[in-house]
mmCIF file of C-alpha atoms in Angstrom:
data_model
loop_
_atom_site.group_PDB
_atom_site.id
_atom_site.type_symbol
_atom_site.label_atom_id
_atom_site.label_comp_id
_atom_site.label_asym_id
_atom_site.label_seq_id
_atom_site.Cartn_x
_atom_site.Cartn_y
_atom_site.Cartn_z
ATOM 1 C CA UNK A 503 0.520 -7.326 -62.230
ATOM 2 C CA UNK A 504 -0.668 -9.885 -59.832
ATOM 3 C CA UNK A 505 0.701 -12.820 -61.174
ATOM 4 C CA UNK A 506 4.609 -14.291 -60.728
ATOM 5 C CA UNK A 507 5.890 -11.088 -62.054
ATOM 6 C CA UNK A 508 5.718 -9.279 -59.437
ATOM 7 C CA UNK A 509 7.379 -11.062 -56.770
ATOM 8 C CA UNK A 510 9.221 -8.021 -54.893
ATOM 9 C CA UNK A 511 8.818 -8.445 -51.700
ATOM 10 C CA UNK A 512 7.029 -11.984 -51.430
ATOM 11 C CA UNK A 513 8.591 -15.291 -49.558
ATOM 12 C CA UNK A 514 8.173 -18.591 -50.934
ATOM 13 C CA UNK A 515 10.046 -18.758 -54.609
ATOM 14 C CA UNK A 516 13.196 -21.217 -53.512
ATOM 15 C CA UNK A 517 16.654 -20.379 -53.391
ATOM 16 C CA UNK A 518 17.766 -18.001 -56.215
ATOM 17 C CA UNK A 519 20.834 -19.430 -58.391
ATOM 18 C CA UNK A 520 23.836 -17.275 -59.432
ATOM 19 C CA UNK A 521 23.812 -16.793 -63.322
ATOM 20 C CA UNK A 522 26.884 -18.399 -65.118
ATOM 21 C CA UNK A 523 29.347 -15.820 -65.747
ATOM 22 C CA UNK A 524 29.024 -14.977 -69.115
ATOM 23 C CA UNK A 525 31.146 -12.684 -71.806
ATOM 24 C CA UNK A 526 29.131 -8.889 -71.087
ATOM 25 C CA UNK A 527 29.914 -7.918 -74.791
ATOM 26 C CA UNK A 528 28.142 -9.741 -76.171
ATOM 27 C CA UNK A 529 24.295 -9.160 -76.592
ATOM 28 C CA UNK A 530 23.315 -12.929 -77.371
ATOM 29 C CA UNK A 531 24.862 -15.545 -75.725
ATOM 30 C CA UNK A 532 23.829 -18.676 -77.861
ATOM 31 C CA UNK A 533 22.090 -18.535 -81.539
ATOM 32 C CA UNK A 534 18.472 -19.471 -80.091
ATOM 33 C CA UNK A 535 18.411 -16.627 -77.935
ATOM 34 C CA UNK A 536 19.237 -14.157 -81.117
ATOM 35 C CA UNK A 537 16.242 -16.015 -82.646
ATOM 36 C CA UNK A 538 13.836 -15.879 -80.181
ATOM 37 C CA UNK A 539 14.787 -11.856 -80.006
ATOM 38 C CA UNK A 540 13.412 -11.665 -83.782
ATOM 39 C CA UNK A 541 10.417 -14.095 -83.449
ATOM 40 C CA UNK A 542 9.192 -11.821 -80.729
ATOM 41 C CA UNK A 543 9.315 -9.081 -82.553
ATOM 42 C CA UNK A 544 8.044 -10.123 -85.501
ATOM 43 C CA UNK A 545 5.054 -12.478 -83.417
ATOM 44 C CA UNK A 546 3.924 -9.035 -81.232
ATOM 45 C CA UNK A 547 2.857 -7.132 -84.312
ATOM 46 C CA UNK A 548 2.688 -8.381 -87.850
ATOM 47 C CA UNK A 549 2.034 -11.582 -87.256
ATOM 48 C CA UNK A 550 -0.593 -11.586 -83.445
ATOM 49 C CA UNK A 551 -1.498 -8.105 -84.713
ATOM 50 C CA UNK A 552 -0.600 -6.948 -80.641
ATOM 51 C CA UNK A 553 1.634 -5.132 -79.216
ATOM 52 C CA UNK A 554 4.314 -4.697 -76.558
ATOM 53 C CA UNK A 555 2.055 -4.118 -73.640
ATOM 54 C CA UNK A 556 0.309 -7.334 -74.856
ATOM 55 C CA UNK A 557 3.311 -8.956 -74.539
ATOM 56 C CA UNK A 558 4.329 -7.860 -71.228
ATOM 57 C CA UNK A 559 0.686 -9.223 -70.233
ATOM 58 C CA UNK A 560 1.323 -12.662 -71.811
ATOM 59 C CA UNK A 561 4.747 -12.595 -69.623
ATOM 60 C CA UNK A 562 3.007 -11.798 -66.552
ATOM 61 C CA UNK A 563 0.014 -14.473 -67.356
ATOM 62 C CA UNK A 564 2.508 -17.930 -68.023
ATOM 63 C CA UNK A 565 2.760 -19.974 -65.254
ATOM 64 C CA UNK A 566 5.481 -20.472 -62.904
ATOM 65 C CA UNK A 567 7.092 -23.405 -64.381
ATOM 66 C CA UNK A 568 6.998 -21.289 -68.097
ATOM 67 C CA UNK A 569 8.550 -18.460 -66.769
ATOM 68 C CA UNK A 570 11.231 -19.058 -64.493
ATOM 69 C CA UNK A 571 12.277 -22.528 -66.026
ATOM 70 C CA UNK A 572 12.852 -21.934 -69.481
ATOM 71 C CA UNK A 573 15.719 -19.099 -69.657
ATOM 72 C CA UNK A 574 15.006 -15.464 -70.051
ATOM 73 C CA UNK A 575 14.326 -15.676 -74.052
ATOM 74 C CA UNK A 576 12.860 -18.844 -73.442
ATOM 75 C CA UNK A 577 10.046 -16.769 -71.741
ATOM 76 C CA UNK A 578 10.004 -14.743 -74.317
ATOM 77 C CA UNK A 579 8.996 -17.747 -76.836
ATOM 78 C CA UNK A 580 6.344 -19.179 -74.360
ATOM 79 C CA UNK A 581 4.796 -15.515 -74.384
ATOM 80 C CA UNK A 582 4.757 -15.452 -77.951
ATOM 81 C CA UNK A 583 3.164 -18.354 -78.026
ATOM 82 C CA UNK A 584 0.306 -16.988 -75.695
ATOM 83 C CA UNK A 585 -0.511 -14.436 -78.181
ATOM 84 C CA UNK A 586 0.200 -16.796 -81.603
ATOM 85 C CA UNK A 587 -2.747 -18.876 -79.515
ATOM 86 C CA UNK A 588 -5.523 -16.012 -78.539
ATOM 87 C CA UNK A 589 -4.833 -14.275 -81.986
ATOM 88 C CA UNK A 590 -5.861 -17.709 -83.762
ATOM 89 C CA UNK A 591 -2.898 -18.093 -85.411
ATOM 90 C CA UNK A 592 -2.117 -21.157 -83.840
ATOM 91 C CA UNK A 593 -3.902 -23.868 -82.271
ATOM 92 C CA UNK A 594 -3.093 -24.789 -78.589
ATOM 93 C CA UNK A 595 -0.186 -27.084 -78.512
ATOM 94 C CA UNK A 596 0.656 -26.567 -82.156
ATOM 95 C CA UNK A 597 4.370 -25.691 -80.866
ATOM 96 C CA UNK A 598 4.785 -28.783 -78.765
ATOM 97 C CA UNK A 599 2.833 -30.959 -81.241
ATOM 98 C CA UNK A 600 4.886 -29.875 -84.444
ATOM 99 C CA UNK A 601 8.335 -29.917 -81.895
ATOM 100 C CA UNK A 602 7.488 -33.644 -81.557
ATOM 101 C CA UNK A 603 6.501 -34.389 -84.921
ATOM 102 C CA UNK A 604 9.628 -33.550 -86.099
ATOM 103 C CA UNK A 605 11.817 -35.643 -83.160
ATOM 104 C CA UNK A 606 10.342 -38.432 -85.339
ATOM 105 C CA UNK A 607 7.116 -39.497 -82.786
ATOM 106 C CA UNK A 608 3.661 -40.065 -84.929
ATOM 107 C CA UNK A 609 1.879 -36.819 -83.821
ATOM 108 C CA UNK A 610 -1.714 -35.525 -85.142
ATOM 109 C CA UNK A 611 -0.897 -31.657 -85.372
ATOM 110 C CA UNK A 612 -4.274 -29.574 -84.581
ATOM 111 C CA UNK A 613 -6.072 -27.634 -87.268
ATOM 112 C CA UNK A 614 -5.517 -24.533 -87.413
ATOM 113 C CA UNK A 615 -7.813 -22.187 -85.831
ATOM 114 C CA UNK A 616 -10.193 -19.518 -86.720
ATOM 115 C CA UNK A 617 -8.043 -15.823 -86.667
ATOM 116 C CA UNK A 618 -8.528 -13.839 -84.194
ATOM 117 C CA UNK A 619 -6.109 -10.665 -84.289
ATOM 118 C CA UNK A 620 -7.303 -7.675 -82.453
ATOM 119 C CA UNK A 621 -8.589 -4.759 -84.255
ATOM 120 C CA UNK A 622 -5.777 -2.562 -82.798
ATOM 121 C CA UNK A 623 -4.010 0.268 -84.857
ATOM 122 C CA UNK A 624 -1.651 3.018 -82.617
ATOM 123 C CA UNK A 625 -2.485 6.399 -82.826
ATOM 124 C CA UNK A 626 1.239 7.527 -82.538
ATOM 125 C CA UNK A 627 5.061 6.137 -82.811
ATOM 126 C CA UNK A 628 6.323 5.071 -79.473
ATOM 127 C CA UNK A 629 4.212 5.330 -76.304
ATOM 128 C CA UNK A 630 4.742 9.062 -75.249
ATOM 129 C CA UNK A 631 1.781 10.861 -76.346
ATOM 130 C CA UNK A 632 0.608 14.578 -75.427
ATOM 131 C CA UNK A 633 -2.499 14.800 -73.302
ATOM 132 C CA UNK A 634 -4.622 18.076 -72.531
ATOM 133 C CA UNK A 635 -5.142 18.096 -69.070
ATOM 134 C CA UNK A 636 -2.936 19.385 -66.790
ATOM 135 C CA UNK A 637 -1.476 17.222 -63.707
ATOM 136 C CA UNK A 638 -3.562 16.566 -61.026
ATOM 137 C CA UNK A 639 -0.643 16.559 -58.749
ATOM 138 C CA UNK A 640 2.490 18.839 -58.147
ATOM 139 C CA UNK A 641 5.923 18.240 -56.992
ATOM 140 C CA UNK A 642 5.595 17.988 -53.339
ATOM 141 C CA UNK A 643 2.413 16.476 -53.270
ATOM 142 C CA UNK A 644 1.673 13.520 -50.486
ATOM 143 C CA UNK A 645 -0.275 10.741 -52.532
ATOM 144 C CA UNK A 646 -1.682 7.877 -51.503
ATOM 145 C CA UNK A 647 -1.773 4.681 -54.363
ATOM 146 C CA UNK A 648 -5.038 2.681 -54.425
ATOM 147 C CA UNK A 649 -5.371 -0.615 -52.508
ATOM 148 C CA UNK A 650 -7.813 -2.433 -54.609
ATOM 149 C CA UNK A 651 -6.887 -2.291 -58.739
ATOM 150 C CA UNK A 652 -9.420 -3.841 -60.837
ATOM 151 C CA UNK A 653 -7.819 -5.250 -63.742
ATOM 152 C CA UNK A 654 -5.327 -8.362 -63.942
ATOM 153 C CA UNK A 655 -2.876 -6.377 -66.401
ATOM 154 C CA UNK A 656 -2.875 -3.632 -63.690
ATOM 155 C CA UNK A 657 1.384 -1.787 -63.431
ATOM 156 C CA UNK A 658 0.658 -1.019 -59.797
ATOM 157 C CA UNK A 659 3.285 -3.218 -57.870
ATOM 158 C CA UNK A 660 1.666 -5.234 -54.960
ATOM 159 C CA UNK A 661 3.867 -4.214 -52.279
ATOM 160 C CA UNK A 662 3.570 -0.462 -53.011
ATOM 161 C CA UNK A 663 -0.672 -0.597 -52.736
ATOM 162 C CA UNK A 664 -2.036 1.538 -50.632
ATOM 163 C CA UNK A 665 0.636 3.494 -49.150
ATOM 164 C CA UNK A 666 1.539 6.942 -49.212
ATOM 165 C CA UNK A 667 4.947 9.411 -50.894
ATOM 166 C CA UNK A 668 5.902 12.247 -52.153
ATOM 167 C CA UNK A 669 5.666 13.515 -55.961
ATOM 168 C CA UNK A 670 9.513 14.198 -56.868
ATOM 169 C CA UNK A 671 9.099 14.792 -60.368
ATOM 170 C CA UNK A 672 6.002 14.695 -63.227
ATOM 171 C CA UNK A 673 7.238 12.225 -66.390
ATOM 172 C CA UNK A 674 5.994 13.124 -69.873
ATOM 173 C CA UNK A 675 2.403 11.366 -70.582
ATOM 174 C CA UNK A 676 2.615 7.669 -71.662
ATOM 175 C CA UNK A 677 -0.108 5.631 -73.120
ATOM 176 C CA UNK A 678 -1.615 3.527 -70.583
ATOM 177 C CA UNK A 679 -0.725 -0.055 -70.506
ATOM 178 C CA UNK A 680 -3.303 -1.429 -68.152
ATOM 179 C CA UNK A 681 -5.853 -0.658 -71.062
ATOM 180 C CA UNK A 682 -3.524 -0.740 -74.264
ATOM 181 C CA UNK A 683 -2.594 -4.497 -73.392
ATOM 182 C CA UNK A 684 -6.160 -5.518 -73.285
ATOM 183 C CA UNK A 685 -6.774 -3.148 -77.018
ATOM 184 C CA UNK A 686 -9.081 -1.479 -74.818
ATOM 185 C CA UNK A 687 -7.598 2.510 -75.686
ATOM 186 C CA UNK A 688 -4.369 3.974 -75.207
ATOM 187 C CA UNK A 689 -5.814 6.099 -72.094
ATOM 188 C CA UNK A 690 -2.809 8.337 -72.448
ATOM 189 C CA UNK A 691 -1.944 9.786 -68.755
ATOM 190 C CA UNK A 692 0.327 11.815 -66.553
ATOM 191 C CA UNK A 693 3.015 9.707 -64.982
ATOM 192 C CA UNK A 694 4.398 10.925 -61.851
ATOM 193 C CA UNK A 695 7.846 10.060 -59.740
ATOM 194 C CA UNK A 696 6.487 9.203 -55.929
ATOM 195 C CA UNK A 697 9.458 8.847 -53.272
ATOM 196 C CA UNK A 698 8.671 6.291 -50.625
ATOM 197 C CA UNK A 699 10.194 5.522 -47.258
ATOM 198 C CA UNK A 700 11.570 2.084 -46.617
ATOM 199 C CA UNK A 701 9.582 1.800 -43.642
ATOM 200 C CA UNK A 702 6.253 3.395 -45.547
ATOM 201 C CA UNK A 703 6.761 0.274 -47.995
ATOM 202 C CA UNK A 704 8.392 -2.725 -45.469
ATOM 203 C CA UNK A 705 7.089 -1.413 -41.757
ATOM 204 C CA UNK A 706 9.347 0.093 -38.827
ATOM 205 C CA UNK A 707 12.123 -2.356 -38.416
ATOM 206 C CA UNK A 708 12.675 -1.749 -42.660
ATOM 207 C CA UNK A 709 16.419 -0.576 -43.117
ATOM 208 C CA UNK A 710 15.973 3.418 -43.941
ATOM 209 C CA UNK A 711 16.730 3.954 -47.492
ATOM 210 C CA UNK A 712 14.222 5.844 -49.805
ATOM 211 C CA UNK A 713 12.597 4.041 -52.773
ATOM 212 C CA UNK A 714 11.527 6.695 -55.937
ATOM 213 C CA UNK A 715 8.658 4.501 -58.265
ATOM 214 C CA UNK A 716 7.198 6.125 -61.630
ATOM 215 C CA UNK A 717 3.013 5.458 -61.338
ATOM 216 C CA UNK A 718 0.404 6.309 -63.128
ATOM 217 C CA UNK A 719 -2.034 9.115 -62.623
ATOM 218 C CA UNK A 720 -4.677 6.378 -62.736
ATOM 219 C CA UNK A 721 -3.479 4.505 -59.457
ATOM 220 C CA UNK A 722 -3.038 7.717 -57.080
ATOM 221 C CA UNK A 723 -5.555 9.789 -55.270
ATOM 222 C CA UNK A 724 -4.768 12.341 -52.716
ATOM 223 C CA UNK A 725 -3.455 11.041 -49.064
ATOM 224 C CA UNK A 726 -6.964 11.305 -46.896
#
């Protein structure tokens, strides 16, 4: 998660635009964005052979420009994309190639590349799965979440490392998605609700308000 999704907190993005007001009702706002909806789909499975983890991953991996200029579905194609690419179903700049081919401009499309889908099957419908060992932590608990997380596809906010709460609640298991993005295992693991302070999170002069995050078993340890 240390990439441009996870901006809460950080300084330096530009001035944030208003959305158009738009009708509430309705669930697609122009016929692309209804499109897009299905090609995602259909790309993060049956067609990349991923999953939906793997496409949160390819969100949080596009570059600025890719996913804050291009509409919220339109970051949803450009993530596709990402995974059409590293599952070698498509070449690198097949999309923009074949786009401009058919605006009329003499293009060479690439060749199409070797496939590459990952050897991924899930155990289970869904991502809640049952796991045999019990919680490591209780309701009431003071925890502590790590500072330093290895892995770039990491769900451990930055602002929220290596600070310390209180376990309000334990969630049913979920599969992991640090390792099920990467086809590395589902890792199935306790999930746990951890109550912050404001000024635990955003220091002493924070405005006191109380800020309740689900994390994974995998990113707490017990407050030294």
């Amino acid at each position: 998660m240390d990439s441009v999704a996870d901006i809460g907190g950080a300084t330096g993005w530009g001035k944030v635009d208003p959305p158009t007001p738009q009708d509430k009702d309705a669930v697609f706002h122009e016929a692309w964005e209804g499109r897009a909806f299905a090609l995602t789909l259909l790309t993060m499975g049956r067609v990349s052979g991923q999953n939906l983890d793997a496409f949160r991953y390819a969100l949080s991996r596009l570059d600025s420009k890719s996913y804050f200029d291009d509409d919220y579905y339109g970051r949803w194609l450009n993530a596709s994309e990402l995974m059409l690419v590293e599952s070698g179903v498509i070449a690198p700049g097949a999309v923009d190639a074949r786009a401009r081919k058919n605006a009329g401009e003499d293009v060479e499309e690439p060749a199409d590349p070797e496939l590459n889908k990952p050897d991924y099957a899930a155990t289970a419908a869904g991502s809640l799965r049952q796991v045999e060992e019990a919680p490591r932590f209780a309701v009431g608990d003071t925890v502590t979440t790590l500072t330093d997380v290895d892995s770039d596809a990491n769900k451990l906010p930055v602002y929220v490392r290596g600070r310390s709460g209180v376990v309000e609640a334990i969630q049913p298991a979920h599969v992991f998605p640090e390792t099920h993005a990467r086809f590395l295992g589902e890792k199935a693991q306790h999930v746990y609700s951890v109550r912050f302070a404001s000024t635990e999170l955003y220091g002493a002069d924070a405005e006191k308000f109380d800020l309740t995050i689900e994390i994974f078993d995998d990113y707490l340890q017990e407050k030294a």
